[in-house]
mmCIF file of C-alpha atoms in Angstrom:
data_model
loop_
_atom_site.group_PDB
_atom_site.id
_atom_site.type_symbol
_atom_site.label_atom_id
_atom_site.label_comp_id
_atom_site.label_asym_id
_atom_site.label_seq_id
_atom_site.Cartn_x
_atom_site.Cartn_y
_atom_site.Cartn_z
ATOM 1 C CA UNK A 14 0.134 18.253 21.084
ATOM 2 C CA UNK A 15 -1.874 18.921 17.610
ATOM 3 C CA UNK A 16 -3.523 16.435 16.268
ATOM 4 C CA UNK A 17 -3.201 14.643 12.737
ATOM 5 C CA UNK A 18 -3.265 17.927 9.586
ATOM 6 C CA UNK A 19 -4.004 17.112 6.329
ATOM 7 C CA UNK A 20 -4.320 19.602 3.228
ATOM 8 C CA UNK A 21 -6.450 20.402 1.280
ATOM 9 C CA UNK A 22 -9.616 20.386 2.791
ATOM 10 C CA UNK A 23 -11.385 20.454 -0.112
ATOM 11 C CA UNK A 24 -9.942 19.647 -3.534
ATOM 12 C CA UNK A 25 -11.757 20.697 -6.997
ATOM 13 C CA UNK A 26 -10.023 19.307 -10.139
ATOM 14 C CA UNK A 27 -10.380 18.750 -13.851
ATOM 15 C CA UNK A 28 -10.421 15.119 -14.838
ATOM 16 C CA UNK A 29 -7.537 14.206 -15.953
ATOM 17 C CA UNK A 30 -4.696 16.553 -13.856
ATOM 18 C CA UNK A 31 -2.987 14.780 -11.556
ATOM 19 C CA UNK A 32 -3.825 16.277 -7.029
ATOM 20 C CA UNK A 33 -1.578 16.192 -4.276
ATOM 21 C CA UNK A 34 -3.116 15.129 -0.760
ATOM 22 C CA UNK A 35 -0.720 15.775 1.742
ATOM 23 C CA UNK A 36 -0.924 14.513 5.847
ATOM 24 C CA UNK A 37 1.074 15.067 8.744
ATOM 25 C CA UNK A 38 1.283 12.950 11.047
ATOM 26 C CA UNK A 39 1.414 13.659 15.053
ATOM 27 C CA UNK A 40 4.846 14.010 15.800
ATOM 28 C CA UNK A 41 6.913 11.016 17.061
ATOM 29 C CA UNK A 42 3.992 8.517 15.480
ATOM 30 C CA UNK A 43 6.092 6.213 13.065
ATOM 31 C CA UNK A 44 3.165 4.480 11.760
ATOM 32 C CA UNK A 45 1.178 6.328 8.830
ATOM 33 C CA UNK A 46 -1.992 4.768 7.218
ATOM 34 C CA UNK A 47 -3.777 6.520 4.120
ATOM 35 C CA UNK A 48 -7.878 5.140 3.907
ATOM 36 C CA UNK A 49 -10.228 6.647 1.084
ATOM 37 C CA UNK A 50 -14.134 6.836 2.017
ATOM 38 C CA UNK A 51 -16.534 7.499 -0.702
ATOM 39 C CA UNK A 52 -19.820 8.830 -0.468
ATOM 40 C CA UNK A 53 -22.273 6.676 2.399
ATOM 41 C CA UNK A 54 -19.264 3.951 2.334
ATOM 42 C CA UNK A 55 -17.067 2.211 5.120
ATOM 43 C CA UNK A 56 -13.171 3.107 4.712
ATOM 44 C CA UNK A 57 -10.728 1.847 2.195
ATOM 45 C CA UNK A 58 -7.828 1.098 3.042
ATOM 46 C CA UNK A 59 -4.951 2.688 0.781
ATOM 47 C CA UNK A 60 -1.680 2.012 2.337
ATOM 48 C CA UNK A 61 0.581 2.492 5.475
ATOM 49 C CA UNK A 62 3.870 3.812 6.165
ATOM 50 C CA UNK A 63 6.162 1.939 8.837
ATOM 51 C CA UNK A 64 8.461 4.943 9.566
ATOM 52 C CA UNK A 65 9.395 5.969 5.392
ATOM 53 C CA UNK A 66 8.220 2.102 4.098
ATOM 54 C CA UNK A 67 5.776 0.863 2.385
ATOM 55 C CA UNK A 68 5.915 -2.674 2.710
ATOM 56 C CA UNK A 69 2.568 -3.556 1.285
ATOM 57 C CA UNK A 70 1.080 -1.285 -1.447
ATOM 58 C CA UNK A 71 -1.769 -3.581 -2.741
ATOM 59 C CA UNK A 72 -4.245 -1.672 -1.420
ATOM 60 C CA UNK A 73 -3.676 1.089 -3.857
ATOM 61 C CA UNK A 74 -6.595 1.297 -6.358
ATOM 62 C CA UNK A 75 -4.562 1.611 -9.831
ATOM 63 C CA UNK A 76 -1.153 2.474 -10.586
ATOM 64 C CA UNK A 77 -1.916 6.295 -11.014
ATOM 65 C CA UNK A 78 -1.609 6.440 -7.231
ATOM 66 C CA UNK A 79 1.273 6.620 -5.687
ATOM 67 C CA UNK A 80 2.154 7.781 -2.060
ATOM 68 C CA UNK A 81 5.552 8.767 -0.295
ATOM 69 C CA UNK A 82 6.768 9.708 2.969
ATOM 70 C CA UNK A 83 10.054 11.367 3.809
ATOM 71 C CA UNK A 84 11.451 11.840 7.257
ATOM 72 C CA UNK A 85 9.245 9.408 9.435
ATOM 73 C CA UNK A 86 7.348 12.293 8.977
ATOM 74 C CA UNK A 87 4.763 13.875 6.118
ATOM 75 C CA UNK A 88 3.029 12.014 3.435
ATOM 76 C CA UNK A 89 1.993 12.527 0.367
ATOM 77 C CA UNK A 90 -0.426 10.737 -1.760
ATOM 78 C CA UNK A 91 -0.796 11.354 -5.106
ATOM 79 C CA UNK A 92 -3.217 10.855 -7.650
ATOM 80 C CA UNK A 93 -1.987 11.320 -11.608
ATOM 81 C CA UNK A 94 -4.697 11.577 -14.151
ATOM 82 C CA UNK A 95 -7.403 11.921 -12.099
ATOM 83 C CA UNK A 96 -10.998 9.795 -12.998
ATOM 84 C CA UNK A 97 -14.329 10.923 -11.288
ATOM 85 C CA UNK A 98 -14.634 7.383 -9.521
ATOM 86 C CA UNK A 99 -11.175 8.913 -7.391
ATOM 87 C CA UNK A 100 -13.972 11.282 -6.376
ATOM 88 C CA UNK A 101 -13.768 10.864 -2.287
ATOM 89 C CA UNK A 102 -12.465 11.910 1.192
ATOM 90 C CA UNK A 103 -8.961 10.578 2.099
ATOM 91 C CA UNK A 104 -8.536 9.916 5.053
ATOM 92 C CA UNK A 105 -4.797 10.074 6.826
ATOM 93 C CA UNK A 106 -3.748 8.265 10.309
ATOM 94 C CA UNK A 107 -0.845 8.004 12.329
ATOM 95 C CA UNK A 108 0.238 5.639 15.499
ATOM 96 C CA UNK A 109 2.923 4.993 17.587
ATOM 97 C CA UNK A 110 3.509 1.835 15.648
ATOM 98 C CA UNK A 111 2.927 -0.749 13.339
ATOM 99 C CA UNK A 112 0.822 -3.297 15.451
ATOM 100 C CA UNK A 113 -2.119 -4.376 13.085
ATOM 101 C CA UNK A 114 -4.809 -2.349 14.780
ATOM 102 C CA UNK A 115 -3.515 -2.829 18.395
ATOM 103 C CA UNK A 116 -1.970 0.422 18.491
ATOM 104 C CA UNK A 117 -4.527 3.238 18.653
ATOM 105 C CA UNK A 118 -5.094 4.850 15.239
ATOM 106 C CA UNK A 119 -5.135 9.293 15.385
ATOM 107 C CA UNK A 120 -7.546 10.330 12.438
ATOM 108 C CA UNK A 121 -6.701 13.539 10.134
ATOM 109 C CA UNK A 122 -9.867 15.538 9.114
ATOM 110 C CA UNK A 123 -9.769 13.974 5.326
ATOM 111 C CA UNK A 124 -9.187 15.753 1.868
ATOM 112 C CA UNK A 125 -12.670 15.297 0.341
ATOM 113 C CA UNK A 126 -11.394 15.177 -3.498
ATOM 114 C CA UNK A 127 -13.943 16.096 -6.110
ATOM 115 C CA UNK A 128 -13.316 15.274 -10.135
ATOM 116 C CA UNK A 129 -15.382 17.054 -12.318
ATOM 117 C CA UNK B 28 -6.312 -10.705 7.956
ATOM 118 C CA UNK B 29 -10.187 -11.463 9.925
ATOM 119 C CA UNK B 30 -13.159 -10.392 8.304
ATOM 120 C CA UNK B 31 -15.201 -8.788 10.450
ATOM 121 C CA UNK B 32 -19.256 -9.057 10.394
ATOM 122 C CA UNK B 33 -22.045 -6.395 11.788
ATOM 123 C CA UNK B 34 -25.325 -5.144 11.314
ATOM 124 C CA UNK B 35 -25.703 -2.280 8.996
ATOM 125 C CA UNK B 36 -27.679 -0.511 10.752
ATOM 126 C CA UNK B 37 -29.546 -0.005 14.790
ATOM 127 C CA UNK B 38 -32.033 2.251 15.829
ATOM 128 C CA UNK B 39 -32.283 3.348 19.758
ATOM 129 C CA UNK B 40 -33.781 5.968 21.581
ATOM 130 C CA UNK B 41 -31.964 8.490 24.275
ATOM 131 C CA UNK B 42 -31.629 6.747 27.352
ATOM 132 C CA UNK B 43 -31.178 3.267 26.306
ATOM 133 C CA UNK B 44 -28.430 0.739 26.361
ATOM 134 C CA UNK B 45 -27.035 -0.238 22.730
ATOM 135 C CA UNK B 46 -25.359 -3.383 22.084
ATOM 136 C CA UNK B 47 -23.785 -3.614 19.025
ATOM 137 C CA UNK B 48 -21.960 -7.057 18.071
ATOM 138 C CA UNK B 49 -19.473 -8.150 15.706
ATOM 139 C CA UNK B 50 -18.238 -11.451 14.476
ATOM 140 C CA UNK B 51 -14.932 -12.322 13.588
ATOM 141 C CA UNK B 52 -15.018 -16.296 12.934
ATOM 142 C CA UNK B 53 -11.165 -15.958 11.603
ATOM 143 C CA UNK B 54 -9.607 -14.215 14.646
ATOM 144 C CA UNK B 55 -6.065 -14.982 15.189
ATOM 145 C CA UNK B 56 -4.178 -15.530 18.970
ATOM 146 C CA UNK B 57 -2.116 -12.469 18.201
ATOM 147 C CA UNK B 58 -5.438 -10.227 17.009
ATOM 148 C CA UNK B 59 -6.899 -7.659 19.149
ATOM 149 C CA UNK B 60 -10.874 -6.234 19.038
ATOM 150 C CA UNK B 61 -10.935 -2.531 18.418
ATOM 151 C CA UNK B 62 -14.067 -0.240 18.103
ATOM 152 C CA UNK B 63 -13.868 2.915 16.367
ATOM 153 C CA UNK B 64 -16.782 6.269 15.812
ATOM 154 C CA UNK B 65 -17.311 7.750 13.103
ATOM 155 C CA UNK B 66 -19.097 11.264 12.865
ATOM 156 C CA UNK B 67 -20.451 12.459 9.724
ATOM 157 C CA UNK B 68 -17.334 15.000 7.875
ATOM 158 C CA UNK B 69 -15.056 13.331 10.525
ATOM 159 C CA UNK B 70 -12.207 10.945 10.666
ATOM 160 C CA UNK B 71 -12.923 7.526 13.100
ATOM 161 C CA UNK B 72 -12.535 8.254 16.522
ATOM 162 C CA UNK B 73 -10.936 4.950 18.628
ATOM 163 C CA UNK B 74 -13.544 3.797 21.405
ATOM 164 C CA UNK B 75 -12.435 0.940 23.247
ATOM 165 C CA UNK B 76 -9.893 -1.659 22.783
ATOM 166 C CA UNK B 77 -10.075 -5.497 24.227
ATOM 167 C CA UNK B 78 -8.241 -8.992 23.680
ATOM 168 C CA UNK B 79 -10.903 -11.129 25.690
ATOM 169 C CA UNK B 80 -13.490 -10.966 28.597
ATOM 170 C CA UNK B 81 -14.474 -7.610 29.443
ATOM 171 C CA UNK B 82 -13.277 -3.946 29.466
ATOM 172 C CA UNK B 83 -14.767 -1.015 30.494
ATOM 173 C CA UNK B 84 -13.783 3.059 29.748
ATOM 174 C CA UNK B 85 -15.372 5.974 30.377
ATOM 175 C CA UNK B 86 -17.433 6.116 27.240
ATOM 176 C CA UNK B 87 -18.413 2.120 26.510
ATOM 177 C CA UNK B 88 -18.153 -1.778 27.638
ATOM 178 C CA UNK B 89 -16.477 -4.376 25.302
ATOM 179 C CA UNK B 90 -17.477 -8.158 25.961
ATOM 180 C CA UNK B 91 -15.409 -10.729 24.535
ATOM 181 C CA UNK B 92 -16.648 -14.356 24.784
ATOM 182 C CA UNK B 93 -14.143 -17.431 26.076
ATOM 183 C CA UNK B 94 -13.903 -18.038 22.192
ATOM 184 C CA UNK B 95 -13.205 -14.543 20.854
ATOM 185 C CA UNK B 96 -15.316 -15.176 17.418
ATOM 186 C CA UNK B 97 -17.215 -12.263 18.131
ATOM 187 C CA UNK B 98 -17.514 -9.015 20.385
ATOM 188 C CA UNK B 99 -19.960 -6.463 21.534
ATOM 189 C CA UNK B 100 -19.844 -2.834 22.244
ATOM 190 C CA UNK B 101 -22.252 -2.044 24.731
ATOM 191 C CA UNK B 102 -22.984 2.297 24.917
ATOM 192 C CA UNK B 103 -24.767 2.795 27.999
ATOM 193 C CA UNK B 104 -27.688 5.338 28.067
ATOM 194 C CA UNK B 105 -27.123 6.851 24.945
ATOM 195 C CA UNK B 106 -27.956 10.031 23.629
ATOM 196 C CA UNK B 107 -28.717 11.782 19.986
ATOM 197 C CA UNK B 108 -24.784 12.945 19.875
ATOM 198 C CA UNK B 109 -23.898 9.169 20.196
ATOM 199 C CA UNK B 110 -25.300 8.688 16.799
ATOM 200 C CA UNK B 111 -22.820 8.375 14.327
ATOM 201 C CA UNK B 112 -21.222 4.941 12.514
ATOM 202 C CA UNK B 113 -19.135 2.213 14.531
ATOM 203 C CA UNK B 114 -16.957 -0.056 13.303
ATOM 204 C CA UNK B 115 -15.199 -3.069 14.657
ATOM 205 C CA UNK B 116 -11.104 -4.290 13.678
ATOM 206 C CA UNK B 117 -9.042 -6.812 14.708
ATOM 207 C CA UNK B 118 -5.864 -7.043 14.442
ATOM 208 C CA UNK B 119 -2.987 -7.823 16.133
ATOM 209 C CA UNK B 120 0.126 -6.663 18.251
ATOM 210 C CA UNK B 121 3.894 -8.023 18.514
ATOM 211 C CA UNK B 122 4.189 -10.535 15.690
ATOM 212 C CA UNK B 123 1.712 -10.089 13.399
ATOM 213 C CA UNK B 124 2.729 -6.687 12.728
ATOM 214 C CA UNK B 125 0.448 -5.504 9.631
ATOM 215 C CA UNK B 126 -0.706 -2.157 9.086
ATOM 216 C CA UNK B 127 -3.400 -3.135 6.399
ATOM 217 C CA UNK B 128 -6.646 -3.074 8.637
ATOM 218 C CA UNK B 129 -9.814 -3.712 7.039
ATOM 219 C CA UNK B 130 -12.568 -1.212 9.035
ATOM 220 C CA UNK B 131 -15.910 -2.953 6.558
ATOM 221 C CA UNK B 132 -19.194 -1.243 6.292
ATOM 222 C CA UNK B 133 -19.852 -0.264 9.790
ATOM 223 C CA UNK B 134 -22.488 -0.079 12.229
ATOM 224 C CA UNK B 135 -24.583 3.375 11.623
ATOM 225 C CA UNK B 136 -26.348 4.116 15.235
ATOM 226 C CA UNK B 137 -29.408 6.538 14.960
ATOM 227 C CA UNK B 138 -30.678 7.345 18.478
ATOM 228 C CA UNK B 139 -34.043 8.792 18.192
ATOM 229 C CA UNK B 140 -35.694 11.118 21.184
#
């Protein structure tokens, strides 16, 4: 079957407007993780969905990001008042389950966000 | 959740065997060793998966010592397309049951010709 989406591709924005990142997941995975990468780094890790939970949100940078899922299904991250440092790709997974990284991890194709 | 610990970076040349270890001092019973690729404007790509001693796949070897406090992925014969950035996990099944993975800095390969 297809493989993790995400959309945008590419994102341009103004600081300070607030971006959408959408990600969906491959179908029947009930585990959803969100990473950001910036430029020549290793991956950050954002947050994870266990079906439409989030039972652990510390990973989230500031409170101006914020991410939901509805449906066991498609995610959302978003980003309000967008700073240049949010400048990066963001990176959506999905896996069968929750199993702490013993459960293969599927890899979307990333956002790559840019702030002016 | 382990820390994980590898070399920044490893140069090779086409046609040789790459070893590439990690350590993970702080690895729990329940955690599990998991290699991952990453290509350049790509997400990670899973490699190979292990819980101790040795497994083979199609693509790559994991060894696991009698203590599990550290790992290596051995590529065998590699080539320029194997050069890309690798990065070692743990974490663990059943129990355990955290999503938050930490994947660190990485491992970036260059294979030379």
């Amino acid at each position: 079957g297809a493989g993790v989406s995400q959309s945008p591709s590419n994102k341009v924005t103004e600081k300070g407007k607030d971006v959408e990142l959408r990600c969906d997941p491959i179908s029947g995975h009930t585990a959803l993780y969100w990473y950001r990468q910036s430029l020549g780094q290793g991956l950050e890790f954002l947050i994870y969905f266990q079906g439409n939970s989030a039972p652990d949100k510390s990973g989230l940078p500031s409170d101006r990001f914020s991410a939901e899922r509805t449906g066991g299904s498609v995610s959302t991250l978003t980003i309000q008042r967008t700073q240049q440092e949010d400048s990066a790709v963001y990176l959506c997974a999905s896996s069968r389950s929750i199993t702490g990284g013993g459960d293969e991890q599927f890899f979307g194709p990333g956002t790559r966000l840019t702030v002016l | 959740l382990a820390k994980t610990t590898q070399p920044i970076s490893m140069d090779s040349y086409e046609g040789q065997e790459v070893n590439i270890t990690c350590s993970h001092n702080n690895i729990a019973t329940n955690d599990y060793i998991t290699w991952y690729q990453q290509f350049p404007s790509q997400g990670p790509r899973f490699i190979i998966q292990g819980y101790k001693t040795k497994v083979t796949n199609e693509v790559a070897s994991l060894f696991i010592p009698a203590d599990r406090k550290s790992s290596t992925l051995s590529l065998p014969r590699v080539s320029l397309s194997d050069t890309a950035v690798y990065y070692c996990l743990v974490g663990g099944h059943g129990s355990s049951n955290t999503g938050k993975l930490i994947f660190g800095q990485g491992t970036t390969l260059q294979v030379k010709p």
